[in-house]
Structure formats: C-alpha cells, structure tokens
Short mmCIF file of C-alpha atoms and ligand atoms in Angstrom, two decimals:
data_model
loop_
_atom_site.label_atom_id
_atom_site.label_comp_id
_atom_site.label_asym_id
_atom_site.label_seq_id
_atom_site.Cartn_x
_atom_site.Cartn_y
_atom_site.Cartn_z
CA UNK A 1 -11.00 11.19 -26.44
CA UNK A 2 -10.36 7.81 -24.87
CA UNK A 3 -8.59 6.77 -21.68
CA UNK A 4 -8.36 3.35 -19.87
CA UNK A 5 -7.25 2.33 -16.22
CA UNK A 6 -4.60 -0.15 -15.03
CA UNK A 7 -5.07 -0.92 -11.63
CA UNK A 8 -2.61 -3.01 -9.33
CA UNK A 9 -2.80 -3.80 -5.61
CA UNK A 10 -5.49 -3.51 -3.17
CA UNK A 11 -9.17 -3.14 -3.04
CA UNK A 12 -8.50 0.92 -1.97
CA UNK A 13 -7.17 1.34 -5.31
CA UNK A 14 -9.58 -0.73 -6.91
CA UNK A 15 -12.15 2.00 -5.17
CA UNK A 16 -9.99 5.09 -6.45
CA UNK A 17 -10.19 4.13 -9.90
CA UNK A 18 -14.13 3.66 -9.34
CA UNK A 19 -13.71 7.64 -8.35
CA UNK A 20 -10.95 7.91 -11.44
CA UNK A 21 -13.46 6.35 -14.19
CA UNK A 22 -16.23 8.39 -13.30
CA UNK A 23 -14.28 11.40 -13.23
CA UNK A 24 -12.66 11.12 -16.76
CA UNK A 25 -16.37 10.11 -18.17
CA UNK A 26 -17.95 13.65 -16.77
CA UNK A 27 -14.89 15.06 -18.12
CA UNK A 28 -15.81 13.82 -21.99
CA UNK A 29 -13.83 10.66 -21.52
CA UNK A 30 -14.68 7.33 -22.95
CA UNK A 31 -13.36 3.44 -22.66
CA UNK A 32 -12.65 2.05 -25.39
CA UNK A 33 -15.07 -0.80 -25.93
CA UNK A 34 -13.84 -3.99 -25.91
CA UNK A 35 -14.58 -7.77 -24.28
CA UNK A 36 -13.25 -7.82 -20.50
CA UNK A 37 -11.60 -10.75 -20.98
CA UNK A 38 -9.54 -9.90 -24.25
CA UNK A 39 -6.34 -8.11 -24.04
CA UNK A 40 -5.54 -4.68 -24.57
CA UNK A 41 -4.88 -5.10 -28.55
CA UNK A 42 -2.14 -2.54 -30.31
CA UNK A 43 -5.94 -1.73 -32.33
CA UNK A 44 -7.06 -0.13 -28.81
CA UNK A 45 -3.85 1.05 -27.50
CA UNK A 46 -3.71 3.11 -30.77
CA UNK A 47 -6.82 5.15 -30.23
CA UNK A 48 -6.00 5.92 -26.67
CA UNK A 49 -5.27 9.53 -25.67
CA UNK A 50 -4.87 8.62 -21.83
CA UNK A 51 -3.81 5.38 -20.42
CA UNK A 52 -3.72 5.97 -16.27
CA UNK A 53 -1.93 3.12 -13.83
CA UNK A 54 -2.93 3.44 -10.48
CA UNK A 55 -0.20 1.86 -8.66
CA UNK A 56 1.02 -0.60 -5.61
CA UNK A 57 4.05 -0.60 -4.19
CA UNK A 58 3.87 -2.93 -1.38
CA UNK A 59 6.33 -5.45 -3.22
CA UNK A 60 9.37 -5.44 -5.81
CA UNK A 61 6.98 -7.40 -8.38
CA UNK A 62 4.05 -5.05 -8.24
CA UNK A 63 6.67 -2.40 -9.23
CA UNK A 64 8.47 -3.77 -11.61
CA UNK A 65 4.76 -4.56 -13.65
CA UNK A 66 4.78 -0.87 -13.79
CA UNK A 67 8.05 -0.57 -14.95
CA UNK A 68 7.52 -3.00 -17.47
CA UNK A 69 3.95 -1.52 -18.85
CA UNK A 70 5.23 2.17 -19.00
CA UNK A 71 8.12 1.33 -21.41
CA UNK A 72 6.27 -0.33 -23.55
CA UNK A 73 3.50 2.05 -23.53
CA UNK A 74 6.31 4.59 -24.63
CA UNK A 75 8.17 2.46 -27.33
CA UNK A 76 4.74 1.20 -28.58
CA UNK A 77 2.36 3.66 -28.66
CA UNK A 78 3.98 7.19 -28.16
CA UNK A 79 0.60 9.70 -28.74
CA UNK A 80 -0.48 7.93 -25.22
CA UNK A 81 -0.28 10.52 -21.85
CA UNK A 82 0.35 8.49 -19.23
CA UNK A 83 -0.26 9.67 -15.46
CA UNK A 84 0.90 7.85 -12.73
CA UNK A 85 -1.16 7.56 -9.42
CA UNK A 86 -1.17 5.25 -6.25
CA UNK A 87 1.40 4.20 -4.35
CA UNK A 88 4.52 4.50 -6.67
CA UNK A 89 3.02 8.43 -7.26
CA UNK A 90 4.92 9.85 -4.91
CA UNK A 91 8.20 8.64 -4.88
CA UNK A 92 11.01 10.42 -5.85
CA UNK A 93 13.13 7.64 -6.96
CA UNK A 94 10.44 6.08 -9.12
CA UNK A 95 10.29 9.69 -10.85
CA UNK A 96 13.69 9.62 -11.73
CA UNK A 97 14.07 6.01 -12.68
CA UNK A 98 10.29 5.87 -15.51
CA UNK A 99 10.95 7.70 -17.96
CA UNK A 100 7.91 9.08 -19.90
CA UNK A 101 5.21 9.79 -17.75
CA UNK A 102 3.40 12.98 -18.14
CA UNK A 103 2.13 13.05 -14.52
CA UNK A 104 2.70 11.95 -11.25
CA UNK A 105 -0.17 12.74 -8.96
CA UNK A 106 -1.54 11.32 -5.35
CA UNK A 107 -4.80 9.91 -5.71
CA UNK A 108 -6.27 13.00 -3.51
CA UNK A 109 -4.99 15.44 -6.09
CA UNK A 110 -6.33 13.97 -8.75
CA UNK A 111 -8.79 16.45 -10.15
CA UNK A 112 -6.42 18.90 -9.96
CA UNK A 113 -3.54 17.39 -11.22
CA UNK A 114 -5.14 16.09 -14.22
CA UNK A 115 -6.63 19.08 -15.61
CA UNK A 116 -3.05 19.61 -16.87
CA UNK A 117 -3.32 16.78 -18.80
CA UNK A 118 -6.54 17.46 -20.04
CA UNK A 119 -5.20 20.86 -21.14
CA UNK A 120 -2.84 18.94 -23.23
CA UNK A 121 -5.26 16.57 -25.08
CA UNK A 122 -8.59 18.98 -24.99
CA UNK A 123 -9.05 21.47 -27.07
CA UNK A 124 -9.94 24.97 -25.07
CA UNK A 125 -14.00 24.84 -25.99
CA UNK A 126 -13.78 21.36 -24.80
CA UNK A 127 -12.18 22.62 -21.32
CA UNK A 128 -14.73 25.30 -20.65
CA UNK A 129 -17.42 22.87 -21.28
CA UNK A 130 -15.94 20.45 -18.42
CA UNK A 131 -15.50 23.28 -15.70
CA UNK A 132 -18.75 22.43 -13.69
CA UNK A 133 -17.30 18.63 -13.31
CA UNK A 134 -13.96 20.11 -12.41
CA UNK A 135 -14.94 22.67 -9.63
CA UNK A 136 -17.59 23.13 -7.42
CA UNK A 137 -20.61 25.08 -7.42
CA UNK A 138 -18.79 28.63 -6.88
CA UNK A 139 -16.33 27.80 -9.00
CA UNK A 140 -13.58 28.17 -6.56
CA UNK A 141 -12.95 24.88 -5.06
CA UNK A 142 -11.93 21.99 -6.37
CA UNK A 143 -14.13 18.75 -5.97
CA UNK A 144 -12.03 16.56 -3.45
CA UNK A 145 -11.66 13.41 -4.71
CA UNK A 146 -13.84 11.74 -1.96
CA UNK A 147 -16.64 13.60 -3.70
CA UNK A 148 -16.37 12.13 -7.20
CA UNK A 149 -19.30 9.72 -7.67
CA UNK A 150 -17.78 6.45 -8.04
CA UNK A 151 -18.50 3.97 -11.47
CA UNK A 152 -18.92 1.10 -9.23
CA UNK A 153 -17.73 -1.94 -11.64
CA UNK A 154 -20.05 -4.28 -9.27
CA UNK A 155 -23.75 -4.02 -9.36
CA UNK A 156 -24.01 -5.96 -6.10
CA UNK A 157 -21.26 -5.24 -3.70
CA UNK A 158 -19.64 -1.53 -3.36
CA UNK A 159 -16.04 -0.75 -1.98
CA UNK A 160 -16.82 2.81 -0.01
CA UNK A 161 -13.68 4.48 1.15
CA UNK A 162 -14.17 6.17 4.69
CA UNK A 163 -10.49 7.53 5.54
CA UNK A 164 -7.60 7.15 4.05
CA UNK A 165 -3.79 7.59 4.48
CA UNK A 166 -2.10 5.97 7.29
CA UNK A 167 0.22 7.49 10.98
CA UNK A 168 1.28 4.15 12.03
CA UNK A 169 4.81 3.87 9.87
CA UNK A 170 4.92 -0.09 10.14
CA UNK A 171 8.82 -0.03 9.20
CA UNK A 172 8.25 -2.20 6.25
CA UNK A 173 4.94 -0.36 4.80
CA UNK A 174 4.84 2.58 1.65
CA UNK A 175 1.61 3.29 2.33
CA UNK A 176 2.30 6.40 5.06
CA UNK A 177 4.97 7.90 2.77
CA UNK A 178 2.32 7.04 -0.49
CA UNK A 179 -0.82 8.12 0.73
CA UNK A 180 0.50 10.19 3.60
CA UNK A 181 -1.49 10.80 7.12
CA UNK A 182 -4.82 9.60 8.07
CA UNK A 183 -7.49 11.67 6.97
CA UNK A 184 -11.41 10.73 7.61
CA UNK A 185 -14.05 11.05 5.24
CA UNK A 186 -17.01 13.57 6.65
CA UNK A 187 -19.41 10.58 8.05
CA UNK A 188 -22.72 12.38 6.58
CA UNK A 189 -21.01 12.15 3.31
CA UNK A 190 -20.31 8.24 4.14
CA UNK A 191 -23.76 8.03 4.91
CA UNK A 192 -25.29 10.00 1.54
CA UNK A 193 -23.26 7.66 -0.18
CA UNK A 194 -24.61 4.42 0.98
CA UNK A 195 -28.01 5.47 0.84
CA UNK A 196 -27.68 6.08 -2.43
CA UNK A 197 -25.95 2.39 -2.99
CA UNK A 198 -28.87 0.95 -0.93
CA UNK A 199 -31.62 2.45 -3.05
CA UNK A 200 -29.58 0.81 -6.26
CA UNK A 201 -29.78 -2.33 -5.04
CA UNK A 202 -26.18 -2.79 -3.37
CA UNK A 203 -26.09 -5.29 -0.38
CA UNK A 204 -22.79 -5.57 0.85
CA UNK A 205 -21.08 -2.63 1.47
CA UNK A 206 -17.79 -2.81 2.00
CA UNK A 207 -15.78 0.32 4.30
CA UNK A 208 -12.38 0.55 3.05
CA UNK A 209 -9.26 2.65 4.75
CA UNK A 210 -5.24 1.70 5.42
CA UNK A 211 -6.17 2.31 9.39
CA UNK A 212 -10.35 1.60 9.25
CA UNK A 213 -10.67 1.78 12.49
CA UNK A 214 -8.89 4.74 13.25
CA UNK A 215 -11.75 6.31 11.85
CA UNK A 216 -12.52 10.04 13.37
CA UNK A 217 -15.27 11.88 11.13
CA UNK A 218 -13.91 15.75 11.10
CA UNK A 219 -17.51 16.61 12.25
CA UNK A 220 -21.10 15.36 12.53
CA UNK A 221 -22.14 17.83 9.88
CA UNK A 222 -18.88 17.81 7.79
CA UNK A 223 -18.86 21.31 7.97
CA UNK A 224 -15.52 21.28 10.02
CA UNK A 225 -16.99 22.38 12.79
CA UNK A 226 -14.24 21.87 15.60
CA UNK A 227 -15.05 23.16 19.58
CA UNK A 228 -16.66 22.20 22.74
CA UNK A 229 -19.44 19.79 23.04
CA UNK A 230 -19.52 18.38 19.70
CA UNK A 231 -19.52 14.40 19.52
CA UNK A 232 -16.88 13.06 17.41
CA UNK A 233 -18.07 9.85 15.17
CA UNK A 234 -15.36 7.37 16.23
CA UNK A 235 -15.51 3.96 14.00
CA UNK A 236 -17.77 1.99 15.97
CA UNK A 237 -20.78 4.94 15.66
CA UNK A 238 -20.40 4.90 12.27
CA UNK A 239 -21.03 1.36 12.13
CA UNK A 240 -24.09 1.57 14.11
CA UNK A 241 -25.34 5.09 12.45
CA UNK A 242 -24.67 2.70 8.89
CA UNK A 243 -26.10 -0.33 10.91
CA UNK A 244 -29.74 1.58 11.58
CA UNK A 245 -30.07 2.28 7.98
CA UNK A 246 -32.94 1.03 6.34
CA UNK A 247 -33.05 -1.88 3.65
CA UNK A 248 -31.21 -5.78 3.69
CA UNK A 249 -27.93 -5.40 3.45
CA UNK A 250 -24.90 -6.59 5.08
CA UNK A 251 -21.71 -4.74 5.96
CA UNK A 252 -17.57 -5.41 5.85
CA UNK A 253 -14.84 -3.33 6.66
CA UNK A 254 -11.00 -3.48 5.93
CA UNK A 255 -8.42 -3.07 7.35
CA UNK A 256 -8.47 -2.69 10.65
CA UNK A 257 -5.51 -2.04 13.23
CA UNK A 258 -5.10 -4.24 16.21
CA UNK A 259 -3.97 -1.21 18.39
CA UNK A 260 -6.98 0.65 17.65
CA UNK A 261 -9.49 -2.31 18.71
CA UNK A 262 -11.09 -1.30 21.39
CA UNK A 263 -13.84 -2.87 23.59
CA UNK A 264 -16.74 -0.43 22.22
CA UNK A 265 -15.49 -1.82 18.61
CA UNK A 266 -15.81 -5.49 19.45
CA UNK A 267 -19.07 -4.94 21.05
CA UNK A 268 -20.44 -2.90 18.14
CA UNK A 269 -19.52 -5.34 15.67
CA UNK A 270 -21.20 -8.31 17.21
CA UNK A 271 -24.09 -6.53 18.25
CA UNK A 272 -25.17 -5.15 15.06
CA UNK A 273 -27.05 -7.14 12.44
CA UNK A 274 -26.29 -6.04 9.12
CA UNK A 275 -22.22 -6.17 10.22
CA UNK A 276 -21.15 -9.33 8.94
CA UNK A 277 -19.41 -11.68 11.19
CA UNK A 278 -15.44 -11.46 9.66
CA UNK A 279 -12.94 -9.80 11.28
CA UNK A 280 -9.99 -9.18 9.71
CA UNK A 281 -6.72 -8.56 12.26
CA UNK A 282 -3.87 -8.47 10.22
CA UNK A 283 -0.91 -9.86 13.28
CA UNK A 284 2.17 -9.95 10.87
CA UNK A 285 4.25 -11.84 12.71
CA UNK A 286 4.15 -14.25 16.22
CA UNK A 287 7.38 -13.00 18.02
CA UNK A 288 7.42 -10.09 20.12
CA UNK A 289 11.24 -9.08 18.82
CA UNK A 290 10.07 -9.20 15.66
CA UNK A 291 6.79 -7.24 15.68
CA UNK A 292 9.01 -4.21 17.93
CA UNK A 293 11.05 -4.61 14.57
CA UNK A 294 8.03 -4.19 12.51
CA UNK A 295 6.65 -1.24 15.04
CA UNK A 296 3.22 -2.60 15.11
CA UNK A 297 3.40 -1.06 18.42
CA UNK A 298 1.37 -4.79 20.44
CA UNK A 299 2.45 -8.12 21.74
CA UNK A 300 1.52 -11.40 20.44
CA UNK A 301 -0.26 -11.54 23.80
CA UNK A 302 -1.68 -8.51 23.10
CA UNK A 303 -2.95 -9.25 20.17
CA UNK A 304 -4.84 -12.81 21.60
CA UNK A 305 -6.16 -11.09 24.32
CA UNK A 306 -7.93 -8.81 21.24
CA UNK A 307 -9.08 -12.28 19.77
CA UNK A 308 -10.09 -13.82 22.61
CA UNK A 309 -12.85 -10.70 23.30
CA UNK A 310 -13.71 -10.86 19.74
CA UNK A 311 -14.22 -14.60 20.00
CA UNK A 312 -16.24 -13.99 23.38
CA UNK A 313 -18.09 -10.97 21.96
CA UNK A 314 -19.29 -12.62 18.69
CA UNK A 315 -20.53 -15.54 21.14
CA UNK A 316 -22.05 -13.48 23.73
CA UNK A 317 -24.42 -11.74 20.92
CA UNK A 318 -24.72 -13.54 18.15
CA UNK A 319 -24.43 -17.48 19.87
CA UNK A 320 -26.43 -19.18 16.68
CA UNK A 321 -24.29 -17.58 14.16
CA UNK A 322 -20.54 -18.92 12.83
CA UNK A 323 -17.98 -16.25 12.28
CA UNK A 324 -14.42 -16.07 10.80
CA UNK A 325 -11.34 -14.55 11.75
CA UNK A 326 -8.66 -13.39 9.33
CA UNK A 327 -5.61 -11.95 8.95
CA UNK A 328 -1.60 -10.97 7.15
CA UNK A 329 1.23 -12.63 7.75
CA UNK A 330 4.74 -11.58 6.49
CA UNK A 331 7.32 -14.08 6.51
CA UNK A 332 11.03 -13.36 6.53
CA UNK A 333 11.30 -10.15 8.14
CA UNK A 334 14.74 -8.86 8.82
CA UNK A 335 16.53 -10.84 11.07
CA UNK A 336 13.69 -13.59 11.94
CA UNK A 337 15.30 -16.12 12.54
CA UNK A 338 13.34 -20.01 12.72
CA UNK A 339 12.66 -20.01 16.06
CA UNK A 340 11.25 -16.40 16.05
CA UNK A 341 9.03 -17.24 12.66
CA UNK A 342 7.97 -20.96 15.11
CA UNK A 343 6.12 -17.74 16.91
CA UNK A 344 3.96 -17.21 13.75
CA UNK A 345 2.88 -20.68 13.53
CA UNK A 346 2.08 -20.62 17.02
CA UNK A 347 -0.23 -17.83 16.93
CA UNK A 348 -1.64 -19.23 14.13
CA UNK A 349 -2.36 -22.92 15.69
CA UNK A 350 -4.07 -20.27 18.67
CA UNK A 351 -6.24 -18.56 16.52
CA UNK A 352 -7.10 -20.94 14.05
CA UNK A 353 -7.85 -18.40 11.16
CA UNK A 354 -10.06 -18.92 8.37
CA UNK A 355 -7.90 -17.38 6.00
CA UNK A 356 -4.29 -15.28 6.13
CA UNK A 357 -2.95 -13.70 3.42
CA UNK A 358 0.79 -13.99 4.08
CA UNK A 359 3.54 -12.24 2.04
CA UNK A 360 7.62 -12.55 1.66
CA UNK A 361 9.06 -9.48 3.11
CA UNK A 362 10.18 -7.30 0.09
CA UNK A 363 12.10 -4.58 1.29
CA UNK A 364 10.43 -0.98 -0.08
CA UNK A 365 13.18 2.17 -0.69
CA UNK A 366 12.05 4.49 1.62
CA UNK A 367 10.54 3.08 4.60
CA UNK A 368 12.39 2.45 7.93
CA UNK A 369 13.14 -1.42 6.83
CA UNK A 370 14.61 -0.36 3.70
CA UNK A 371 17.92 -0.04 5.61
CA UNK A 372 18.21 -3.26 7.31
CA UNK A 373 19.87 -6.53 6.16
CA UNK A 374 17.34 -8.86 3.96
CA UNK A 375 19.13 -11.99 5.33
CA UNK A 376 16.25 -14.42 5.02
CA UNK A 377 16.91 -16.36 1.60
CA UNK A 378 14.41 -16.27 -1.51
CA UNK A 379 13.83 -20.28 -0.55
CA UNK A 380 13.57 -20.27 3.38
CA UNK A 381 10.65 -17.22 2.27
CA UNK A 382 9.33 -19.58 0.28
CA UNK A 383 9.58 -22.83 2.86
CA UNK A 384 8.15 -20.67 5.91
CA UNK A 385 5.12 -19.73 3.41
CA UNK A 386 4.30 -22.93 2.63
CA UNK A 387 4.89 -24.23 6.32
CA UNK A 388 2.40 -21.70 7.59
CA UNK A 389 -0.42 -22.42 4.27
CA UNK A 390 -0.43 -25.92 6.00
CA UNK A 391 -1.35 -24.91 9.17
CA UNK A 392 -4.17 -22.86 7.27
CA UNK A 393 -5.53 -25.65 5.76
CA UNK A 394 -5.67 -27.61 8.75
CA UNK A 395 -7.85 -25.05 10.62
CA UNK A 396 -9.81 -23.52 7.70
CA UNK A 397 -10.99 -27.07 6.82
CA UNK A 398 -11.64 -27.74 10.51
CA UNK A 399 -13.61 -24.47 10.59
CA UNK A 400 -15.46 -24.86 7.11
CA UNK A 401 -16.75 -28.51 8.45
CA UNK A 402 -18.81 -26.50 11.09
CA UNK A 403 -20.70 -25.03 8.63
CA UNK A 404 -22.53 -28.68 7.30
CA UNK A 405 -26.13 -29.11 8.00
CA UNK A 406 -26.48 -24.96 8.51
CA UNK A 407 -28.90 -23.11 6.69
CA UNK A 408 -27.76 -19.56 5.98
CA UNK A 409 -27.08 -16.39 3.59
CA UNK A 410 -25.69 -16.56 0.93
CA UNK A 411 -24.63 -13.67 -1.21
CA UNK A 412 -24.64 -15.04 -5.10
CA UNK A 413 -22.13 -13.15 -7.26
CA UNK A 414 -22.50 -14.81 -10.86
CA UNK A 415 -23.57 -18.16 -12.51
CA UNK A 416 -21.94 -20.84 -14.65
CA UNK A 417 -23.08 -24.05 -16.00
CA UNK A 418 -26.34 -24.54 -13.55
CA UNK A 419 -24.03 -23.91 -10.79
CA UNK A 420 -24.71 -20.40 -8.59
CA UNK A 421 -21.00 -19.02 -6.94
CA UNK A 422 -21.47 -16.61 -4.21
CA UNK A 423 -20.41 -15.83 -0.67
CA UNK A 424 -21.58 -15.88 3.35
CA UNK A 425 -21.56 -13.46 5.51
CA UNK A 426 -18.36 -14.90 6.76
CA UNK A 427 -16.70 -14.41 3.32
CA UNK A 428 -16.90 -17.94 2.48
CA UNK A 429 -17.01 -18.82 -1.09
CA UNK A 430 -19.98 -21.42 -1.44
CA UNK A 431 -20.91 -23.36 -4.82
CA UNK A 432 -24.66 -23.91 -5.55
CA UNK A 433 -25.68 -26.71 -7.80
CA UNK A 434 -29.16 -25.32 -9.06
CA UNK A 435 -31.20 -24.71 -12.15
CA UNK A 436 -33.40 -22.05 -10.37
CA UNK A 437 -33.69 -18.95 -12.67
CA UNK A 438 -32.41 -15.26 -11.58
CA UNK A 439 -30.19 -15.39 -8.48
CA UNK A 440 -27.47 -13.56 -9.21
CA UNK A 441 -26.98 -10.46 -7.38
CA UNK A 442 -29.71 -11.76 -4.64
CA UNK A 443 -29.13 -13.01 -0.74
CA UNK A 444 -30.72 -16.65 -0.61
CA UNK A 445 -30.81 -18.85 1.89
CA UNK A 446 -28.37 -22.42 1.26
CA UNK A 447 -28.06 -25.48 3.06
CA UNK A 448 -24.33 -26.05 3.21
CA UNK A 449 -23.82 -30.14 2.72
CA UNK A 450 -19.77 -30.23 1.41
CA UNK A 451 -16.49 -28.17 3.62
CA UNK A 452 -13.79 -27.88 1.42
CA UNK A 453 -10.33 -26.56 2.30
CA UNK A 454 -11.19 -23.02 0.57
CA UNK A 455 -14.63 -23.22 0.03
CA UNK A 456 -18.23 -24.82 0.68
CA UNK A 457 -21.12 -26.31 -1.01
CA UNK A 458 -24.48 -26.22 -0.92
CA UNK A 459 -28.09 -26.72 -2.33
CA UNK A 460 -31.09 -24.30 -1.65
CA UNK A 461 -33.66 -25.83 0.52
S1 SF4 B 1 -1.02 0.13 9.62
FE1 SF4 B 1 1.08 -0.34 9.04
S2 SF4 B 1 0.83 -1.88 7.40
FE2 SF4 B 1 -1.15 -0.86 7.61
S3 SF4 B 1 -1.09 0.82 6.13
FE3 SF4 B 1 -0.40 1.68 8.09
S4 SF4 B 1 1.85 1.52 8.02
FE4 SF4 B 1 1.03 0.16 6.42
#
C-alpha cells in the first residue's frame, strides 16, 4: 500500500506531516521511492493508494494549488483516496466546492479519521494487525496526534510542536476557525521528546505553535491534574526547564504574540544559553487604525516599547553576542490608505529588522475581514511591498556588516562544490569556502569576513 504527502504553508504543517508520515508507515504504509528532486511521474501516481495534502489557507494562491492538484488527481489517476487536512480541512465551503475527496479531517483527528480510509484500502487481517499503532495500550483511546512519533525529514534540526490552535481571531487569519482554540502540549511530553532528539544528535530545536507564547502546559505531570497549589508551566519555564537540559544544542521558537510578551519572557530568553538570540514579533502593520482593524489587540507604541526591552534585555545579558529581530508585515489591509501604510515603514526604519516576511492582504471566506471592501489595488500591493523590501535591505545589510571580523557558531546544513552553507544562531545564512572533510550537520566556529544583503560569508579559523 503506498501513500505520499503534499504539504503547503508553514513550518506547523511541515511538523504535522512529520507526525502524518510516521503514522501511515506504523500503519503498513510506504513512499514510493523516488529522487527528491524529480517530479511526481504518472509511473508513481499510478501505484499510489493514498495521496494526503495537508493544506494552507492563509492566501487565495495557496488554495487554489489545492484546487488545482485535487482535480487532476481525480481526472488522472482515479484508484487514488485523497484526504484533505490543514487549514482548508475544515471549511465548509471548500467541501462543497472539491469535488472528490474521500476525507476531510483536522490535523488533531487524524488517527481517527483515517482509519476510515484505511478500512477502505486494507484488507480486514491487515486492520487487526495495525490496532496497537491505532489505539493505545488499553485499547480504548485513541493516540492523540501529539503522540505520534514524528519522521523528522532533517537529521539536524527538529520542528517540535508545543500548542497549537489559536483564541486571538486576527480578523484577517483562518487559522482560529482551521485549527480552532489554543490547546498546549503536556510539557513532560515536550520534554521526552527532545531528549530523545538530543540523544540523536539534533541541535536546534525548533518550538512551533500559532500563539507560542501563549503556552500553558495542562499540568506538570500531564496527567490533567487541575486544583490548588499546582504550578502551571507558562512559556518562559518551559524554555528554561528545555534550557537546563543536557547536551549542545541551541533553541528557536515561532511564532510568538506581541500581547503575550511579557517581562519574565524577555528576560528568559536572553538569559538562557542554548536560546538562540532571534526573536521573531510579527507587528503587521505601523498604524494604530489599522492594527484595531486587524484586532491585534496593541499599539505601534506598544509594540516598540516590547522591542525596546527586548533590545535592552538581549544587551543587559548577553552584551558580546549580536542578535536579530524579525517579523510579518501585511500590506494593503482594508482601507489602509498611504499615509496609514507610511506607519509601516516607520516602524520598520525604528526597528531596523533583520528580516520581515510581508504578505498582500488576501481576503480568506470566513474570517471577520472577509466582509470588508478589498480596495487596495493588485499594483499599489505590489508597490507598498517593494517600498517596504527596500527599507529591509537597507537595515539588514547595515545589521549583517556588524557581524565582520566576529568569530561565532555556525550551524552547517549541507555542502556543495567545497563550499559549507549553514546558519547562526541569529538565523543568518552564512557561506563557507572550505575543503575540510565532514561538517555537515556539526556547530563550528566561522570567522565572518563578507555582509551581504541576505546573507554572510565566512572562512573557519
Ligand atoms: S495570532 Fe492572529 S495571525 Fe496568528 S494565528 Fe492567531 S489569529 Fe492568526
């Protein structure tokens, strides 16, 4: 029986179908075999009995991939079940509009869901033989889908969900309606997990969630133990509970909230060793008007006041090491009109980010900004994007430059033509001319001696 994985969007659902993969293999599964960087030939497609998509829906274009791969999945290759997961899983006009799918199932139902599936493609010996995967060890429960052992694709760095699900309804995000409310992984269970990455050589761990730092383990045992006296594990305790473990590694964590950044978070981040120093604070927008409209629920001031104490913290405790601040950007929102998007640039000139992912607004059926007029044109999108990636430039180059002469970690990720790629601890992509044998997958030490715009170069001393 085979089955293969198409995954859009975000590194969460890059993580899920870590949890998806090794799920279908203890379930009798296989991947086809073929070279990562061929295609999916009509050969492959024709022995498939499964193909899942876990899905985005956070713009138009992500969507209408799906669209696009499900038909001709359909009119192709007809034996194929398809099941339909991620963000596009649960919504009601999506099941109505693809035609063909055999299942639509949230990521968290997953196990359960499927088994339908597998019911249709397994014969009934085969089933039996797959019911210890399926349920637990009374055979009552099933497996959540936080406790699927992952196939992590990379041997070096690990994506390790710790919550998921979202409360904050930004009016232009899917992801509350998709993955519905915030719910927090058992932090012993976190903890078991890394361990285990540790002790197979993992060193960068990287804690995912929609709302990371909203993070509120159900229990210090994970028992769901709920009454007086017991400590909740807040975000910044799990850091420093992951922070004490032994072994060199260093640790990441997206995406994080700017409401939910409090002081014990700033401290904890800069304090501890093995956190890396990146902080990702996705703003959105500059103008107060506008982020009300978005209901990100800050100010602009609030949100500088936030970088400013990150900026101070990162100083205060770690004063011989360089750190970077990220962040999101959506251009275009409803109504923002040129002076109010001036505000983004602004903030950005303030902050002077190392990197910002911005993105068009691209209104999503469902959500609270479905409903209001999209009267910023395809082209003044476009212009404000490309105003704004100039102001990036400007300060990422500015920033990268204060990283020549410095010795310091690198993180190498793969090799090509006697030239190491890899990343610091700041998530800065650095280029290694070296002949040295065996790097990869190792944290070495580089002398940076080139700033580019979007990355650095180095040689090892
Ligand atoms: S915080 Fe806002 S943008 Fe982020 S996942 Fe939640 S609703 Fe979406």
């Amino acid at each position: 029986m085979y089955y293969y994985i198409k995954t859009f969007g975000c590194q969460m659902n890059f993580s899920d179908s870590e949890r998806i993969d090794s799920f279908m293999q203890n379930n009798g599964f296989q991947k086809p075999i073929f070279n990562a960087e061929q295609n999916l030939t009509p050969e492959i497609l024709s022995q498939l009995n499964v193909f899942i998509i876990n899905t985005c829906g956070i713009r138009q274009m992500a969507e209408d991939r799906v669209f696009g791969l499900v038909r001709n999945l359909k009119k192709d290759h007809p034996q194929i079940k398809i099941v339909i997961t991620g963000c596009l899983a649960n919504r009601r006009d999506v099941h109505k509009r693809m035609k063909g799918v055999d299942l639509f199932t949230e990521i968290k139902d997953f196990p359960e869901k499927v088994e339908s599936i597998m019911k249709k493609v397994l014969s009934k010996k085969e089933l039996a033989a797959h019911r210890p995967t399926l349920y637990s060890s009374n055979n009552k429960k099933l497996l959540s889908y936080f406790n699927i052992r992952p196939k992590y694709e990379n041997k070096f760095t690990a994506l390790v969900p710790i919550m998921t699900g979202c409360n904050n309804f930004c009016s232009y995000c899917v992801v509350p309606y998709a993955r519905g409310s915030e719910v927090s992984r058992p932090a012993n269970e976190i903890i078991n997990e890394i361990k285990n990455l540790i002790k197979t050589g993992r060193k960068h761990i990287i804690l995912l969630g929609q709302n990371v730092n909203s993070y509120n383990s159900p229990s210090p045992s994970g028992r769901g133990v709920r009454g007086e006296g017991i400590q909740k594990i807040n975000f910044s305790k799990l850091l420093r509970k992951i922070n004490a473990l032994p072994g060199k590694f260093w640790i990441s964590f997206v995406s994080s909230h700017p409401k939910d950044v409090t002081d014990e978070m700033i401290t904890t981040v800069a304090q501890c060793k093995k956190v890396c120093e990146n902080f990702h604070l996705p703003v959105q927008a500059g103008n107060d008007k506008v982020l009300q409209k978005m209901n990100r629920q800050y100010t602009a001031s609030d949100y500088l006041k936030i970088i400013r104490k990150i900026k101070n913290s990162f100083k205060k405790h770690k004063p011989d090491c360089l750190f970077a601040i990220t962040s999101d950007i959506i251009v275009g929102f409803p109504g923002e009109t040129k002076k109010q998007f001036e505000d983004s640039a602004s903030i950005m000139k303030k902050v002077k980010y190392d990197l910002v992912f911005f993105g068009q607004f691209s209104p999503r059926p469902g959500t609270a900004a479905w409903k209001m007029k999209d009267d910023v044109s395809k082209k003044e999108k476009e212009r404000r994007m490309k105003y704004l990636n100039e102001i990036l430039k400007k300060t990422a180059l500015a920033n990268n430059k204060k990283y020549i002469g410095k010795t310091i970690e690198v993180l190498i990720d793969f090799t090509k033509s006697e030239n190491y790629f890899g990343k610091t601890r700041t998530g800065k992509n650095v280029r290694i001319n070296s002949k040295r044998k065996n790097l990869v997958g190792k944290i070495i030490k580089v002398k940076i001696t080139k700033a580019n715009i979007w990355n650095l170069e180095g040689i090892l001393p």
